[in-house]
Amino acid sequence: MRAILISSTALLLVACAPAATTPVASAPIAEVAQTTPEAAAPPAEVKYGAAGTYKLDLSHASLTWRVSHFGLSKYTGRFKDFDATLQFNLDDAAATTLTATINPASVETDYPGDYAGTHPTSTFASWNEDLANNAQWFNAGAFNTITFTSTRINPTGPATGQVTGDLTFLGVTKPVTLDVAYNGVANFPWAPDVDKIGFSATGKINRSEFGMAAFLPNIGDEVELIIEAEFAQQVAP
């Protein structure tokens, strides 16, 4: 999986000779400055974690979403409670799988105002509570888990790939593809025998396809997903 491109350049030499008809000693050979681009440095070698089972390290992970608000900004929220298990095998993409669960009641928007005071008719005490439980939004009382299960992994480079899977949201299951970048492996001093691997991923869904159509089009249909995740290798004691 490692491709190293090595290019070489030729050294151009020019001999200087006088215009006289009588043979004379040649002038010293002059080295002409190289005009072709320097050879590109070979890319850094990608280091991979060992094959096996990896669990999400929630202390070093984030799941953020963004949606257009009247075309003026991308309203941003996140989930605080989610989990994932990765079966990691670089030699066999079909053997690499990802399963993830999200608690929709853990939605966090950092709403700065007095929601209850400015929404006296609401049955919810906060905007987070409204967004999590209102039937027009995440409806967590009826659908308390969002799930993602990979169905296909397509490597696109030594450290990139596309992960396609089934996303179940509000009781509707549809395929979603994530663009994933592998960020490397590390072994921390306090756990030198445990591989930690990291990923960054992005994706998009149309919320109306899952039955969430409230306030379209003022609140956009397309939802951007931004994921950062570290996984810890599961090592038998």
PDB file of N, CA and C in Angstrom, residues 48-150:
ATOM      1  N   TYR A  48       0.518   1.713  10.458  1.00  0.00           N
ATOM      2  CA  TYR A  48      -0.819   1.235  10.770  1.00  0.00           C
ATOM      3  C   TYR A  48      -0.841   0.484  12.097  1.00  0.00           C
ATOM      4  N   GLY A  49      -1.989   0.481  12.716  1.00  0.00           N
ATOM      5  CA  GLY A  49      -2.172  -0.300  13.930  1.00  0.00           C
ATOM      6  C   GLY A  49      -2.322  -1.776  13.595  1.00  0.00           C
ATOM      7  N   ALA A  50      -2.133  -2.596  14.611  1.00  0.00           N
ATOM      8  CA  ALA A  50      -2.276  -4.032  14.423  1.00  0.00           C
ATOM      9  C   ALA A  50      -3.732  -4.388  14.142  1.00  0.00           C
ATOM     10  N   ALA A  51      -3.932  -5.473  13.408  1.00  0.00           N
ATOM     11  CA  ALA A  51      -5.286  -5.955  13.152  1.00  0.00           C
ATOM     12  C   ALA A  51      -5.922  -6.391  14.467  1.00  0.00           C
ATOM     13  N   GLY A  52      -7.228  -6.189  14.567  1.00  0.00           N
ATOM     14  CA  GLY A  52      -7.918  -6.607  15.779  1.00  0.00           C
ATOM     15  C   GLY A  52      -9.121  -5.733  16.070  1.00  0.00           C
ATOM     16  N   THR A  53      -9.621  -5.860  17.283  1.00  0.00           N
ATOM     17  CA  THR A  53     -10.792  -5.111  17.725  1.00  0.00           C
ATOM     18  C   THR A  53     -10.352  -3.831  18.424  1.00  0.00           C
ATOM     19  N   TYR A  54     -11.005  -2.721  18.065  1.00  0.00           N
ATOM     20  CA  TYR A  54     -10.717  -1.414  18.659  1.00  0.00           C
ATOM     21  C   TYR A  54     -12.021  -0.804  19.165  1.00  0.00           C
ATOM     22  N   LYS A  55     -11.941  -0.170  20.340  1.00  0.00           N
ATOM     23  CA  LYS A  55     -13.099   0.509  20.914  1.00  0.00           C
ATOM     24  C   LYS A  55     -12.864   2.024  20.905  1.00  0.00           C
ATOM     25  N   LEU A  56     -13.936   2.752  20.718  1.00  0.00           N
ATOM     26  CA  LEU A  56     -13.857   4.207  20.694  1.00  0.00           C
ATOM     27  C   LEU A  56     -13.401   4.754  22.041  1.00  0.00           C
ATOM     28  N   ASP A  57     -12.496   5.716  21.993  1.00  0.00           N
ATOM     29  CA  ASP A  57     -12.083   6.475  23.174  1.00  0.00           C
ATOM     30  C   ASP A  57     -12.888   7.771  23.160  1.00  0.00           C
ATOM     31  N   LEU A  58     -13.998   7.802  23.900  1.00  0.00           N
ATOM     32  CA  LEU A  58     -14.903   8.945  23.856  1.00  0.00           C
ATOM     33  C   LEU A  58     -14.252  10.213  24.389  1.00  0.00           C
ATOM     34  N   SER A  59     -13.208  10.066  25.207  1.00  0.00           N
ATOM     35  CA  SER A  59     -12.513  11.245  25.719  1.00  0.00           C
ATOM     36  C   SER A  59     -11.772  11.993  24.611  1.00  0.00           C
ATOM     37  N   HIS A  60     -11.546  11.320  23.488  1.00  0.00           N
ATOM     38  CA  HIS A  60     -10.827  11.928  22.378  1.00  0.00           C
ATOM     39  C   HIS A  60     -11.607  11.691  21.080  1.00  0.00           C
ATOM     40  N   ALA A  61     -12.875  12.054  21.125  1.00  0.00           N
ATOM     41  CA  ALA A  61     -13.738  11.875  19.957  1.00  0.00           C
ATOM     42  C   ALA A  61     -14.804  12.965  19.964  1.00  0.00           C
ATOM     43  N   SER A  62     -15.290  13.306  18.787  1.00  0.00           N
ATOM     44  CA  SER A  62     -16.369  14.282  18.670  1.00  0.00           C
ATOM     45  C   SER A  62     -17.237  13.933  17.473  1.00  0.00           C
ATOM     46  N   LEU A  63     -18.531  14.204  17.611  1.00  0.00           N
ATOM     47  CA  LEU A  63     -19.500  13.970  16.543  1.00  0.00           C
ATOM     48  C   LEU A  63     -20.327  15.241  16.403  1.00  0.00           C
ATOM     49  N   THR A  64     -20.009  16.014  15.369  1.00  0.00           N
ATOM     50  CA  THR A  64     -20.592  17.334  15.170  1.00  0.00           C
ATOM     51  C   THR A  64     -21.450  17.342  13.919  1.00  0.00           C
ATOM     52  N   TRP A  65     -22.536  18.114  13.953  1.00  0.00           N
ATOM     53  CA  TRP A  65     -23.367  18.280  12.757  1.00  0.00           C
ATOM     54  C   TRP A  65     -23.615  19.768  12.505  1.00  0.00           C
ATOM     55  N   ARG A  66     -23.817  20.106  11.233  1.00  0.00           N
ATOM     56  CA  ARG A  66     -24.056  21.494  10.831  1.00  0.00           C
ATOM     57  C   ARG A  66     -25.192  21.532   9.805  1.00  0.00           C
ATOM     58  N   VAL A  67     -26.025  22.558   9.911  1.00  0.00           N
ATOM     59  CA  VAL A  67     -27.147  22.699   8.986  1.00  0.00           C
ATOM     60  C   VAL A  67     -27.369  24.190   8.722  1.00  0.00           C
ATOM     61  N   SER A  68     -27.750  24.525   7.507  1.00  0.00           N
ATOM     62  CA  SER A  68     -27.957  25.920   7.133  1.00  0.00           C
ATOM     63  C   SER A  68     -29.106  26.536   7.925  1.00  0.00           C
ATOM     64  N   HIS A  69     -28.894  27.756   8.405  1.00  0.00           N
ATOM     65  CA  HIS A  69     -29.931  28.502   9.119  1.00  0.00           C
ATOM     66  C   HIS A  69     -30.264  29.759   8.314  1.00  0.00           C
ATOM     67  N   PHE A  70     -31.354  29.681   7.538  1.00  0.00           N
ATOM     68  CA  PHE A  70     -31.803  30.788   6.675  1.00  0.00           C
ATOM     69  C   PHE A  70     -30.727  31.196   5.671  1.00  0.00           C
ATOM     70  N   GLY A  71     -29.764  30.331   5.409  1.00  0.00           N
ATOM     71  CA  GLY A  71     -28.681  30.650   4.492  1.00  0.00           C
ATOM     72  C   GLY A  71     -27.662  31.612   5.063  1.00  0.00           C
ATOM     73  N   LEU A  72     -27.795  31.964   6.340  1.00  0.00           N
ATOM     74  CA  LEU A  72     -26.918  32.963   6.943  1.00  0.00           C
ATOM     75  C   LEU A  72     -25.711  32.347   7.628  1.00  0.00           C
ATOM     76  N   SER A  73     -25.865  31.164   8.134  1.00  0.00           N
ATOM     77  CA  SER A  73     -24.776  30.505   8.853  1.00  0.00           C
ATOM     78  C   SER A  73     -25.036  29.011   8.867  1.00  0.00           C
ATOM     79  N   LYS A  74     -24.043  28.269   9.312  1.00  0.00           N
ATOM     80  CA  LYS A  74     -24.211  26.837   9.533  1.00  0.00           C
ATOM     81  C   LYS A  74     -24.422  26.621  11.029  1.00  0.00           C
ATOM     82  N   TYR A  75     -25.678  26.354  11.397  1.00  0.00           N
ATOM     83  CA  TYR A  75     -25.976  26.105  12.802  1.00  0.00           C
ATOM     84  C   TYR A  75     -25.305  24.794  13.199  1.00  0.00           C
ATOM     85  N   THR A  76     -24.634  24.809  14.339  1.00  0.00           N
ATOM     86  CA  THR A  76     -23.772  23.682  14.708  1.00  0.00           C
ATOM     87  C   THR A  76     -24.178  23.098  16.050  1.00  0.00           C
ATOM     88  N   GLY A  77     -24.268  21.787  16.089  1.00  0.00           N
ATOM     89  CA  GLY A  77     -24.532  21.061  17.329  1.00  0.00           C
ATOM     90  C   GLY A  77     -23.667  19.814  17.374  1.00  0.00           C
ATOM     91  N   ARG A  78     -23.796  19.080  18.448  1.00  0.00           N
ATOM     92  CA  ARG A  78     -23.001  17.854  18.589  1.00  0.00           C
ATOM     93  C   ARG A  78     -23.719  16.870  19.507  1.00  0.00           C
ATOM     94  N   PHE A  79     -23.254  15.642  19.494  1.00  0.00           N
ATOM     95  CA  PHE A  79     -23.730  14.631  20.437  1.00  0.00           C
ATOM     96  C   PHE A  79     -22.612  14.346  21.431  1.00  0.00           C
ATOM     97  N   LYS A  80     -22.989  14.200  22.703  1.00  0.00           N
ATOM     98  CA  LYS A  80     -21.999  13.962  23.742  1.00  0.00           C
ATOM     99  C   LYS A  80     -21.876  12.491  24.112  1.00  0.00           C
ATOM    100  N   ASP A  81     -22.867  11.687  23.746  1.00  0.00           N
ATOM    101  CA  ASP A  81     -22.879  10.278  24.138  1.00  0.00           C
ATOM    102  C   ASP A  81     -23.003   9.403  22.892  1.00  0.00           C
ATOM    103  N   PHE A  82     -21.920   8.755  22.538  1.00  0.00           N
ATOM    104  CA  PHE A  82     -21.928   7.819  21.407  1.00  0.00           C
ATOM    105  C   PHE A  82     -20.824   6.799  21.613  1.00  0.00           C
ATOM    106  N   ASP A  83     -20.876   5.728  20.853  1.00  0.00           N
ATOM    107  CA  ASP A  83     -19.907   4.648  21.016  1.00  0.00           C
ATOM    108  C   ASP A  83     -19.693   3.988  19.657  1.00  0.00           C
ATOM    109  N   ALA A  84     -18.559   3.310  19.508  1.00  0.00           N
ATOM    110  CA  ALA A  84     -18.261   2.631  18.247  1.00  0.00           C
ATOM    111  C   ALA A  84     -17.262   1.511  18.494  1.00  0.00           C
ATOM    112  N   THR A  85     -17.391   0.481  17.690  1.00  0.00           N
ATOM    113  CA  THR A  85     -16.445  -0.640  17.705  1.00  0.00           C
ATOM    114  C   THR A  85     -15.942  -0.850  16.288  1.00  0.00           C
ATOM    115  N   LEU A  86     -14.636  -0.977  16.160  1.00  0.00           N
ATOM    116  CA  LEU A  86     -13.990  -1.136  14.860  1.00  0.00           C
ATOM    117  C   LEU A  86     -13.254  -2.465  14.817  1.00  0.00           C
ATOM    118  N   GLN A  87     -13.583  -3.274  13.825  1.00  0.00           N
ATOM    119  CA  GLN A  87     -12.790  -4.470  13.527  1.00  0.00           C
ATOM    120  C   GLN A  87     -11.826  -4.063  12.428  1.00  0.00           C
ATOM    121  N   PHE A  88     -10.548  -3.977  12.765  1.00  0.00           N
ATOM    122  CA  PHE A  88      -9.561  -3.341  11.892  1.00  0.00           C
ATOM    123  C   PHE A  88      -8.658  -4.404  11.279  1.00  0.00           C
ATOM    124  N   ASN A  89      -8.620  -4.423   9.934  1.00  0.00           N
ATOM    125  CA  ASN A  89      -7.772  -5.386   9.235  1.00  0.00           C
ATOM    126  C   ASN A  89      -7.362  -4.779   7.901  1.00  0.00           C
ATOM    127  N   LEU A  90      -6.128  -4.262   7.838  1.00  0.00           N
ATOM    128  CA  LEU A  90      -5.675  -3.594   6.625  1.00  0.00           C
ATOM    129  C   LEU A  90      -5.478  -4.538   5.451  1.00  0.00           C
ATOM    130  N   ASP A  91      -5.209  -5.790   5.739  1.00  0.00           N
ATOM    131  CA  ASP A  91      -4.948  -6.733   4.660  1.00  0.00           C
ATOM    132  C   ASP A  91      -6.222  -7.224   3.996  1.00  0.00           C
ATOM    133  N   ASP A  92      -7.354  -6.966   4.612  1.00  0.00           N
ATOM    134  CA  ASP A  92      -8.623  -7.446   4.065  1.00  0.00           C
ATOM    135  C   ASP A  92      -9.695  -6.399   4.368  1.00  0.00           C
ATOM    136  N   ALA A  93      -9.970  -5.533   3.390  1.00  0.00           N
ATOM    137  CA  ALA A  93     -10.940  -4.461   3.616  1.00  0.00           C
ATOM    138  C   ALA A  93     -12.312  -5.019   3.967  1.00  0.00           C
ATOM    139  N   ALA A  94     -12.653  -6.174   3.399  1.00  0.00           N
ATOM    140  CA  ALA A  94     -13.961  -6.764   3.679  1.00  0.00           C
ATOM    141  C   ALA A  94     -14.077  -7.211   5.129  1.00  0.00           C
ATOM    142  N   ALA A  95     -12.938  -7.459   5.767  1.00  0.00           N
ATOM    143  CA  ALA A  95     -12.940  -7.893   7.170  1.00  0.00           C
ATOM    144  C   ALA A  95     -12.903  -6.714   8.130  1.00  0.00           C
ATOM    145  N   THR A  96     -12.789  -5.500   7.615  1.00  0.00           N
ATOM    146  CA  THR A  96     -12.813  -4.299   8.445  1.00  0.00           C
ATOM    147  C   THR A  96     -14.245  -3.805   8.525  1.00  0.00           C
ATOM    148  N   THR A  97     -14.766  -3.690   9.738  1.00  0.00           N
ATOM    149  CA  THR A  97     -16.146  -3.273   9.927  1.00  0.00           C
ATOM    150  C   THR A  97     -16.230  -2.236  11.039  1.00  0.00           C
ATOM    151  N   LEU A  98     -17.282  -1.441  10.972  1.00  0.00           N
ATOM    152  CA  LEU A  98     -17.522  -0.417  11.978  1.00  0.00           C
ATOM    153  C   LEU A  98     -18.983  -0.442  12.378  1.00  0.00           C
ATOM    154  N   THR A  99     -19.242  -0.438  13.673  1.00  0.00           N
ATOM    155  CA  THR A  99     -20.594  -0.278  14.187  1.00  0.00           C
ATOM    156  C   THR A  99     -20.584   0.877  15.189  1.00  0.00           C
ATOM    157  N   ALA A 100     -21.608   1.707  15.132  1.00  0.00           N
ATOM    158  CA  ALA A 100     -21.663   2.875  16.007  1.00  0.00           C
ATOM    159  C   ALA A 100     -23.087   3.086  16.497  1.00  0.00           C
ATOM    160  N   THR A 101     -23.199   3.616  17.714  1.00  0.00           N
ATOM    161  CA  THR A 101     -24.490   3.981  18.285  1.00  0.00           C
ATOM    162  C   THR A 101     -24.400   5.403  18.833  1.00  0.00           C
ATOM    163  N   ILE A 102     -25.496   6.142  18.720  1.00  0.00           N
ATOM    164  CA  ILE A 102     -25.567   7.527  19.177  1.00  0.00           C
ATOM    165  C   ILE A 102     -26.821   7.687  20.032  1.00  0.00           C
ATOM    166  N   ASN A 103     -26.675   8.366  21.143  1.00  0.00           N
ATOM    167  CA  ASN A 103     -27.809   8.682  22.001  1.00  0.00           C
ATOM    168  C   ASN A 103     -28.336  10.064  21.610  1.00  0.00           C
ATOM    169  N   PRO A 104     -29.495  10.148  20.935  1.00  0.00           N
ATOM    170  CA  PRO A 104     -29.982  11.456  20.476  1.00  0.00           C
ATOM    171  C   PRO A 104     -30.337  12.392  21.620  1.00  0.00           C
ATOM    172  N   ALA A 105     -30.605  11.844  22.801  1.00  0.00           N
ATOM    173  CA  ALA A 105     -30.925  12.684  23.951  1.00  0.00           C
ATOM    174  C   ALA A 105     -29.706  13.434  24.463  1.00  0.00           C
ATOM    175  N   SER A 106     -28.521  13.094  23.949  1.00  0.00           N
ATOM    176  CA  SER A 106     -27.288  13.755  24.392  1.00  0.00           C
ATOM    177  C   SER A 106     -26.929  14.953  23.527  1.00  0.00           C
ATOM    178  N   VAL A 107     -27.853  15.429  22.696  1.00  0.00           N
ATOM    179  CA  VAL A 107     -27.556  16.535  21.801  1.00  0.00           C
ATOM    180  C   VAL A 107     -27.195  17.782  22.611  1.00  0.00           C
ATOM    181  N   GLU A 108     -26.199  18.523  22.125  1.00  0.00           N
ATOM    182  CA  GLU A 108     -25.708  19.715  22.801  1.00  0.00           C
ATOM    183  C   GLU A 108     -25.564  20.839  21.786  1.00  0.00           C
ATOM    184  N   THR A 109     -26.202  21.974  22.053  1.00  0.00           N
ATOM    185  CA  THR A 109     -26.156  23.114  21.133  1.00  0.00           C
ATOM    186  C   THR A 109     -25.545  24.356  21.762  1.00  0.00           C
ATOM    187  N   ASP A 110     -25.231  24.301  23.062  1.00  0.00           N
ATOM    188  CA  ASP A 110     -24.670  25.468  23.762  1.00  0.00           C
ATOM    189  C   ASP A 110     -25.573  26.689  23.626  1.00  0.00           C
ATOM    190  N   TYR A 111     -26.880  26.470  23.743  1.00  0.00           N
ATOM    191  CA  TYR A 111     -27.854  27.564  23.658  1.00  0.00           C
ATOM    192  C   TYR A 111     -27.574  28.569  24.768  1.00  0.00           C
ATOM    193  N   PRO A 112     -27.369  29.835  24.436  1.00  0.00           N
ATOM    194  CA  PRO A 112     -26.884  30.790  25.443  1.00  0.00           C
ATOM    195  C   PRO A 112     -27.970  31.513  26.237  1.00  0.00           C
ATOM    196  N   GLY A 113     -29.215  31.437  25.771  1.00  0.00           N
ATOM    197  CA  GLY A 113     -30.251  32.265  26.372  1.00  0.00           C
ATOM    198  C   GLY A 113     -31.115  31.540  27.392  1.00  0.00           C
ATOM    199  N   ASP A 114     -32.120  32.249  27.880  1.00  0.00           N
ATOM    200  CA  ASP A 114     -33.110  31.697  28.813  1.00  0.00           C
ATOM    201  C   ASP A 114     -34.231  31.089  27.975  1.00  0.00           C
ATOM    202  N   TYR A 115     -34.088  29.820  27.644  1.00  0.00           N
ATOM    203  CA  TYR A 115     -35.047  29.188  26.732  1.00  0.00           C
ATOM    204  C   TYR A 115     -36.438  29.169  27.343  1.00  0.00           C
ATOM    205  N   ALA A 116     -36.538  28.749  28.584  1.00  0.00           N
ATOM    206  CA  ALA A 116     -37.856  28.663  29.218  1.00  0.00           C
ATOM    207  C   ALA A 116     -38.513  30.029  29.292  1.00  0.00           C
ATOM    208  N   GLY A 117     -37.719  31.067  29.579  1.00  0.00           N
ATOM    209  CA  GLY A 117     -38.276  32.410  29.683  1.00  0.00           C
ATOM    210  C   GLY A 117     -38.746  32.976  28.365  1.00  0.00           C
ATOM    211  N   THR A 118     -38.082  32.608  27.293  1.00  0.00           N
ATOM    212  CA  THR A 118     -38.439  33.141  25.970  1.00  0.00           C
ATOM    213  C   THR A 118     -39.373  32.219  25.191  1.00  0.00           C
ATOM    214  N   HIS A 119     -39.652  31.049  25.739  1.00  0.00           N
ATOM    215  CA  HIS A 119     -40.581  30.110  25.102  1.00  0.00           C
ATOM    216  C   HIS A 119     -41.595  29.641  26.151  1.00  0.00           C
ATOM    217  N   PRO A 120     -42.456  30.551  26.611  1.00  0.00           N
ATOM    218  CA  PRO A 120     -43.353  30.218  27.734  1.00  0.00           C
ATOM    219  C   PRO A 120     -44.358  29.116  27.422  1.00  0.00           C
ATOM    220  N   THR A 121     -44.641  28.877  26.151  1.00  0.00           N
ATOM    221  CA  THR A 121     -45.619  27.832  25.810  1.00  0.00           C
ATOM    222  C   THR A 121     -44.971  26.471  25.603  1.00  0.00           C
ATOM    223  N   SER A 122     -43.633  26.418  25.633  1.00  0.00           N
ATOM    224  CA  SER A 122     -42.949  25.147  25.401  1.00  0.00           C
ATOM    225  C   SER A 122     -43.101  24.237  26.612  1.00  0.00           C
ATOM    226  N   THR A 123     -43.215  22.967  26.345  1.00  0.00           N
ATOM    227  CA  THR A 123     -43.279  21.973  27.423  1.00  0.00           C
ATOM    228  C   THR A 123     -41.892  21.516  27.849  1.00  0.00           C
ATOM    229  N   PHE A 124     -40.844  22.079  27.219  1.00  0.00           N
ATOM    230  CA  PHE A 124     -39.472  21.678  27.513  1.00  0.00           C
ATOM    231  C   PHE A 124     -38.738  22.788  28.252  1.00  0.00           C
ATOM    232  N   ALA A 125     -37.846  22.387  29.133  1.00  0.00           N
ATOM    233  CA  ALA A 125     -37.145  23.358  29.976  1.00  0.00           C
ATOM    234  C   ALA A 125     -35.949  23.990  29.296  1.00  0.00           C
ATOM    235  N   SER A 126     -35.453  23.384  28.216  1.00  0.00           N
ATOM    236  CA  SER A 126     -34.265  23.906  27.536  1.00  0.00           C
ATOM    237  C   SER A 126     -34.359  23.593  26.060  1.00  0.00           C
ATOM    238  N   TRP A 127     -33.544  24.297  25.270  1.00  0.00           N
ATOM    239  CA  TRP A 127     -33.512  24.037  23.838  1.00  0.00           C
ATOM    240  C   TRP A 127     -32.953  22.645  23.560  1.00  0.00           C
ATOM    241  N   ASN A 128     -31.945  22.204  24.322  1.00  0.00           N
ATOM    242  CA  ASN A 128     -31.424  20.855  24.132  1.00  0.00           C
ATOM    243  C   ASN A 128     -32.514  19.805  24.369  1.00  0.00           C
ATOM    244  N   GLU A 129     -33.313  20.022  25.410  1.00  0.00           N
ATOM    245  CA  GLU A 129     -34.391  19.083  25.722  1.00  0.00           C
ATOM    246  C   GLU A 129     -35.443  19.074  24.619  1.00  0.00           C
ATOM    247  N   ASP A 130     -35.764  20.254  24.100  1.00  0.00           N
ATOM    248  CA  ASP A 130     -36.723  20.361  22.992  1.00  0.00           C
ATOM    249  C   ASP A 130     -36.197  19.624  21.770  1.00  0.00           C
ATOM    250  N   LEU A 131     -34.973  19.922  21.386  1.00  0.00           N
ATOM    251  CA  LEU A 131     -34.388  19.321  20.194  1.00  0.00           C
ATOM    252  C   LEU A 131     -34.301  17.800  20.334  1.00  0.00           C
ATOM    253  N   ALA A 132     -33.970  17.339  21.537  1.00  0.00           N
ATOM    254  CA  ALA A 132     -33.818  15.898  21.748  1.00  0.00           C
ATOM    255  C   ALA A 132     -35.153  15.159  21.724  1.00  0.00           C
ATOM    256  N   ASN A 133     -36.209  15.766  22.286  1.00  0.00           N
ATOM    257  CA  ASN A 133     -37.432  15.010  22.548  1.00  0.00           C
ATOM    258  C   ASN A 133     -38.641  15.406  21.716  1.00  0.00           C
ATOM    259  N   ASN A 134     -38.627  16.584  21.125  1.00  0.00           N
ATOM    260  CA  ASN A 134     -39.755  17.005  20.315  1.00  0.00           C
ATOM    261  C   ASN A 134     -39.909  16.073  19.116  1.00  0.00           C
ATOM    262  N   ALA A 135     -41.149  15.699  18.823  1.00  0.00           N
ATOM    263  CA  ALA A 135     -41.395  14.758  17.729  1.00  0.00           C
ATOM    264  C   ALA A 135     -40.968  15.303  16.378  1.00  0.00           C
ATOM    265  N   GLN A 136     -40.873  16.629  16.235  1.00  0.00           N
ATOM    266  CA  GLN A 136     -40.450  17.177  14.950  1.00  0.00           C
ATOM    267  C   GLN A 136     -38.927  17.195  14.801  1.00  0.00           C
ATOM    268  N   TRP A 137     -38.216  16.876  15.883  1.00  0.00           N
ATOM    269  CA  TRP A 137     -36.760  16.851  15.829  1.00  0.00           C
ATOM    270  C   TRP A 137     -36.246  15.424  16.053  1.00  0.00           C
ATOM    271  N   PHE A 138     -35.450  15.188  17.089  1.00  0.00           N
ATOM    272  CA  PHE A 138     -34.841  13.868  17.268  1.00  0.00           C
ATOM    273  C   PHE A 138     -35.773  12.842  17.910  1.00  0.00           C
ATOM    274  N   ASN A 139     -36.825  13.285  18.545  1.00  0.00           N
ATOM    275  CA  ASN A 139     -37.867  12.378  19.043  1.00  0.00           C
ATOM    276  C   ASN A 139     -37.282  11.190  19.805  1.00  0.00           C
ATOM    277  N   ALA A 140     -36.399  11.519  20.761  1.00  0.00           N
ATOM    278  CA  ALA A 140     -35.649  10.464  21.458  1.00  0.00           C
ATOM    279  C   ALA A 140     -36.531   9.550  22.303  1.00  0.00           C
ATOM    280  N   GLY A 141     -37.696  10.033  22.712  1.00  0.00           N
ATOM    281  CA  GLY A 141     -38.590   9.169  23.475  1.00  0.00           C
ATOM    282  C   GLY A 141     -39.075   7.985  22.670  1.00  0.00           C
ATOM    283  N   ALA A 142     -39.283   8.194  21.380  1.00  0.00           N
ATOM    284  CA  ALA A 142     -39.749   7.116  20.509  1.00  0.00           C
ATOM    285  C   ALA A 142     -38.598   6.378  19.826  1.00  0.00           C
ATOM    286  N   PHE A 143     -37.509   7.097  19.569  1.00  0.00           N
ATOM    287  CA  PHE A 143     -36.355   6.510  18.872  1.00  0.00           C
ATOM    288  C   PHE A 143     -35.102   6.877  19.664  1.00  0.00           C
ATOM    289  N   ASN A 144     -34.778   6.021  20.630  1.00  0.00           N
ATOM    290  CA  ASN A 144     -33.746   6.392  21.603  1.00  0.00           C
ATOM    291  C   ASN A 144     -32.322   6.072  21.160  1.00  0.00           C
ATOM    292  N   THR A 145     -32.140   5.537  19.945  1.00  0.00           N
ATOM    293  CA  THR A 145     -30.799   5.217  19.470  1.00  0.00           C
ATOM    294  C   THR A 145     -30.692   5.475  17.972  1.00  0.00           C
ATOM    295  N   ILE A 146     -29.620   6.105  17.572  1.00  0.00           N
ATOM    296  CA  ILE A 146     -29.243   6.222  16.164  1.00  0.00           C
ATOM    297  C   ILE A 146     -28.101   5.236  15.939  1.00  0.00           C
ATOM    298  N   THR A 147     -28.165   4.445  14.876  1.00  0.00           N
ATOM    299  CA  THR A 147     -27.127   3.438  14.651  1.00  0.00           C
ATOM    300  C   THR A 147     -26.531   3.565  13.254  1.00  0.00           C
ATOM    301  N   PHE A 148     -25.283   3.140  13.148  1.00  0.00           N
ATOM    302  CA  PHE A 148     -24.595   3.057  11.859  1.00  0.00           C
ATOM    303  C   PHE A 148     -23.832   1.744  11.820  1.00  0.00           C
ATOM    304  N   THR A 149     -24.033   0.968  10.753  1.00  0.00           N
ATOM    305  CA  THR A 149     -23.333  -0.304  10.569  1.00  0.00           C
ATOM    306  C   THR A 149     -22.731  -0.322   9.177  1.00  0.00           C
ATOM    307  N   SER A 150     -21.427  -0.440   9.097  1.00  0.00           N
ATOM    308  CA  SER A 150     -20.772  -0.413   7.786  1.00  0.00           C
ATOM    309  C   SER A 150     -21.152  -1.637   6.965  1.00  0.00           C
TER     310      SER A 150
END
